[in-house]
Short mmCIF file of N, CA and C in Angstrom, two decimals:
data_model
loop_
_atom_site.label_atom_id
_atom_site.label_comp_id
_atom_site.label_asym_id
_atom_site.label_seq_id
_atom_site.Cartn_x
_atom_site.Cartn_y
_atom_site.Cartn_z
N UNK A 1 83.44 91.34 107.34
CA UNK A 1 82.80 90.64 108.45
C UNK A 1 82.07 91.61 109.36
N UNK A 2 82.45 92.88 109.15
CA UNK A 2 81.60 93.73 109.82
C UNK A 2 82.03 94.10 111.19
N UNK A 3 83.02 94.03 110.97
CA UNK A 3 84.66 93.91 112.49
C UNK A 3 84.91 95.39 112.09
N UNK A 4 84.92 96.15 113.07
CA UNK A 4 85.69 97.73 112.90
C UNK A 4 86.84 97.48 114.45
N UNK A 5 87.88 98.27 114.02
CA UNK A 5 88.89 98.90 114.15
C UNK A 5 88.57 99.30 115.79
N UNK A 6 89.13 99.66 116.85
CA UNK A 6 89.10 100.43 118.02
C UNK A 6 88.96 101.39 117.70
N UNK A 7 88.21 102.34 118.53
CA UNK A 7 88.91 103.91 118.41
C UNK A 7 89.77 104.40 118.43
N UNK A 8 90.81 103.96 119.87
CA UNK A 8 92.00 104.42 119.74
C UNK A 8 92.73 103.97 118.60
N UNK A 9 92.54 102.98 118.41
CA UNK A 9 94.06 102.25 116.92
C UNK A 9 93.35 103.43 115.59
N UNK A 10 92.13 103.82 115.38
CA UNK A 10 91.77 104.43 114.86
C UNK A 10 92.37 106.37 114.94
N UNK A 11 92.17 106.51 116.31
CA UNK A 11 92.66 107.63 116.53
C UNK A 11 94.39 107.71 116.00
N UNK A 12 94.96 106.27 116.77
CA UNK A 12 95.87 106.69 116.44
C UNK A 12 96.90 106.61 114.38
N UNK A 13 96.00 106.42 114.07
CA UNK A 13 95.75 106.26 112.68
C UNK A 13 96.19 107.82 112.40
N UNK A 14 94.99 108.35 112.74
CA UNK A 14 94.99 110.13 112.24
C UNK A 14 95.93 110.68 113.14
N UNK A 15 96.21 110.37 114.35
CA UNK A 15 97.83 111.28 115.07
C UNK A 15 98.98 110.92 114.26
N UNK A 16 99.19 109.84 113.64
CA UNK A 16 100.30 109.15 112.85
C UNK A 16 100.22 110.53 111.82
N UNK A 17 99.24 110.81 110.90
CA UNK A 17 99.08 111.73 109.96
C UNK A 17 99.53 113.09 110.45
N UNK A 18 99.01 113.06 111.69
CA UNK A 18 99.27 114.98 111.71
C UNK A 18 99.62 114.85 113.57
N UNK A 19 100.89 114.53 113.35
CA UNK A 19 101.73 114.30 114.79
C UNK A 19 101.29 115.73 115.45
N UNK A 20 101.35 115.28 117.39
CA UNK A 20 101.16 116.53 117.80
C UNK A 20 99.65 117.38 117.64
N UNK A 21 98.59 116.54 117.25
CA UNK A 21 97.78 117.39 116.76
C UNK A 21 96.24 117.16 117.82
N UNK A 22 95.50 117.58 117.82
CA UNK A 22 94.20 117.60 119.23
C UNK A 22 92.95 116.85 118.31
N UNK A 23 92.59 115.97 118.60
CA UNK A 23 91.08 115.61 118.09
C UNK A 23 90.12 116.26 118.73
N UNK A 24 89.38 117.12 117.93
CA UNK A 24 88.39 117.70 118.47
C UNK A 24 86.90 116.75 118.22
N UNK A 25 86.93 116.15 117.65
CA UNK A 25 85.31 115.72 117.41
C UNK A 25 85.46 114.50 116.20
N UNK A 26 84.37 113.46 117.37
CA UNK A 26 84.91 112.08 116.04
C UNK A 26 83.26 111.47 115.92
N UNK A 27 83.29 110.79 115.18
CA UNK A 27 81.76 110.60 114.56
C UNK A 27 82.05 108.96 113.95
N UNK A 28 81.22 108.04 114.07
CA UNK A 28 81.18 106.49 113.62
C UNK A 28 79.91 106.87 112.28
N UNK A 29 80.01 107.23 111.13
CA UNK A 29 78.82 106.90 109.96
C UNK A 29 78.95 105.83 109.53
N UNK A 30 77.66 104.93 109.12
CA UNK A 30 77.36 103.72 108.24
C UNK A 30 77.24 104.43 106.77
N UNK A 31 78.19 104.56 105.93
CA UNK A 31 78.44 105.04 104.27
C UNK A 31 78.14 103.70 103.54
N UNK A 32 76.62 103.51 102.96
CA UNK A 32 76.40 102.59 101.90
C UNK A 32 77.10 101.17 102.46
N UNK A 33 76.73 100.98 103.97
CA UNK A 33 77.02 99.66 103.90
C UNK A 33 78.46 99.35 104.61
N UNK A 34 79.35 100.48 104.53
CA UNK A 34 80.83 100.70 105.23
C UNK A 34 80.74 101.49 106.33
N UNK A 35 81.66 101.52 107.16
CA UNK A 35 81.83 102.03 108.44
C UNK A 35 83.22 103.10 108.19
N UNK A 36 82.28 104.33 108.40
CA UNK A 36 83.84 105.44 108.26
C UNK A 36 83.86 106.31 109.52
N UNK A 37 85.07 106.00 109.76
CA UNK A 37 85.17 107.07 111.35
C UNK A 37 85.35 108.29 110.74
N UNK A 38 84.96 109.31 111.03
CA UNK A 38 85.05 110.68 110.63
C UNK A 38 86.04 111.47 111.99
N UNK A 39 86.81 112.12 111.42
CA UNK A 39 87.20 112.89 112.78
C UNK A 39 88.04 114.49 112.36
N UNK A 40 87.78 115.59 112.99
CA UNK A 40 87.80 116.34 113.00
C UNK A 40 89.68 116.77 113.70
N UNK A 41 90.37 116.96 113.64
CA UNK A 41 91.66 117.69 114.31
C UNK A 41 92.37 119.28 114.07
N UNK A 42 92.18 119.32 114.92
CA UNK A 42 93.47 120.66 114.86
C UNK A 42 94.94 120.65 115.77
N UNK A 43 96.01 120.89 114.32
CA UNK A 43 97.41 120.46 114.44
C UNK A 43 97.95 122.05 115.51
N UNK A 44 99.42 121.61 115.08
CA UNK A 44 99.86 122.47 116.36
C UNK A 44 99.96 123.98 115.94
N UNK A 45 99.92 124.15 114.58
CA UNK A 45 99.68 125.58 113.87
C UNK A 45 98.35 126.21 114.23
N UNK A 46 97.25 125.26 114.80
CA UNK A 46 96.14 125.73 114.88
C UNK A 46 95.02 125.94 113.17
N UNK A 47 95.52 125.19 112.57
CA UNK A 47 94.80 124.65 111.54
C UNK A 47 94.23 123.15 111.43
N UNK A 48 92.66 123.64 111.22
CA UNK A 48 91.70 122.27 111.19
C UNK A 48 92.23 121.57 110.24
N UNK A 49 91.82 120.16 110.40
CA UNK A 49 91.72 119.29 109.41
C UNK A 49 90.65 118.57 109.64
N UNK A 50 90.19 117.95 108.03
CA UNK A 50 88.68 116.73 108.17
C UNK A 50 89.79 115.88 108.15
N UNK A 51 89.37 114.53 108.65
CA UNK A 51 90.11 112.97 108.28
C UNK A 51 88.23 111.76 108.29
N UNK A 52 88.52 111.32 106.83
CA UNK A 52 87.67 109.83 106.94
C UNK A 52 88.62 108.76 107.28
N UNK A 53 88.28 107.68 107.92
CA UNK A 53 88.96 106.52 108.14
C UNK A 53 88.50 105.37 108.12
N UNK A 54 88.38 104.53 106.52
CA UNK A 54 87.59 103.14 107.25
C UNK A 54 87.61 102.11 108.47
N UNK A 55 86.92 102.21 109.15
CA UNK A 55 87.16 101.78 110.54
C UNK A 55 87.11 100.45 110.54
N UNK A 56 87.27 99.66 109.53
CA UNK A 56 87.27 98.25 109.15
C UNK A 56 88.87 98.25 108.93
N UNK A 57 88.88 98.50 108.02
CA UNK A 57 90.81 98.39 107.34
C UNK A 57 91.95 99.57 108.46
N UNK A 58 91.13 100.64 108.33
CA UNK A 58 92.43 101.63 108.98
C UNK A 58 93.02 102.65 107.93
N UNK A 59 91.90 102.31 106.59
CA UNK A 59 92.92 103.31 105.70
C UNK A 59 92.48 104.32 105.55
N UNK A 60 93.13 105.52 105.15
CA UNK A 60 92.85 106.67 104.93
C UNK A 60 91.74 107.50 103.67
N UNK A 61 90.79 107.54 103.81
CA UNK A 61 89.75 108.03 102.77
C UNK A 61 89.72 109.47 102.29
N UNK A 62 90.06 110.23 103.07
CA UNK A 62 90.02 112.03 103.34
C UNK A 62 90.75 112.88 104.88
N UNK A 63 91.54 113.22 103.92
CA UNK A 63 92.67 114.45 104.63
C UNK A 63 92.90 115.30 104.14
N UNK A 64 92.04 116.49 104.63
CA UNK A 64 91.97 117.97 103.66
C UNK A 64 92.18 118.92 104.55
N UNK A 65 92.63 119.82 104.62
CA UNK A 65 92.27 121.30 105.11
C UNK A 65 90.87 121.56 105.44
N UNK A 66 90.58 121.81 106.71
CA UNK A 66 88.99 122.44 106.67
C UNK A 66 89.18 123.75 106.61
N UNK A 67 87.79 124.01 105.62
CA UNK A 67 88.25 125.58 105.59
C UNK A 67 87.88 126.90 106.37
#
């Protein structure tokens, strides 16, 4: 329907993943028609992470190590 997600319920999507951790930088892309929140974090070790998040559903697309 073309309904996305809050930010925060979104944000708190990716804190659920990596408790304790700082969002540094979040981004809304239109991917082929889908809506993916992109967001950037660094946990409490001080290691980045990428996270995608469809901002429609809430589910998790990409959680990697940035390098």
């Amino acid at each position: 329907s073309g309904e996305i997600k809050s930010f925060e319920a979104l944000n708190q999507v990716a804190l659920k993943e990596h408790p304790g951790a700082t969002i540094t930088d979040t981004e809304l892309e239109d991917s082929h028609g889908k809506y993916v929140y992109e967001l950037e974090l660094r946990d409490e070790t001080g290691q980045e992470w990428d996270m995608d998040i469809d901002a429609a559903s809430g589910d998790v697309l990409k959680n990697q190590q940035d390098d």
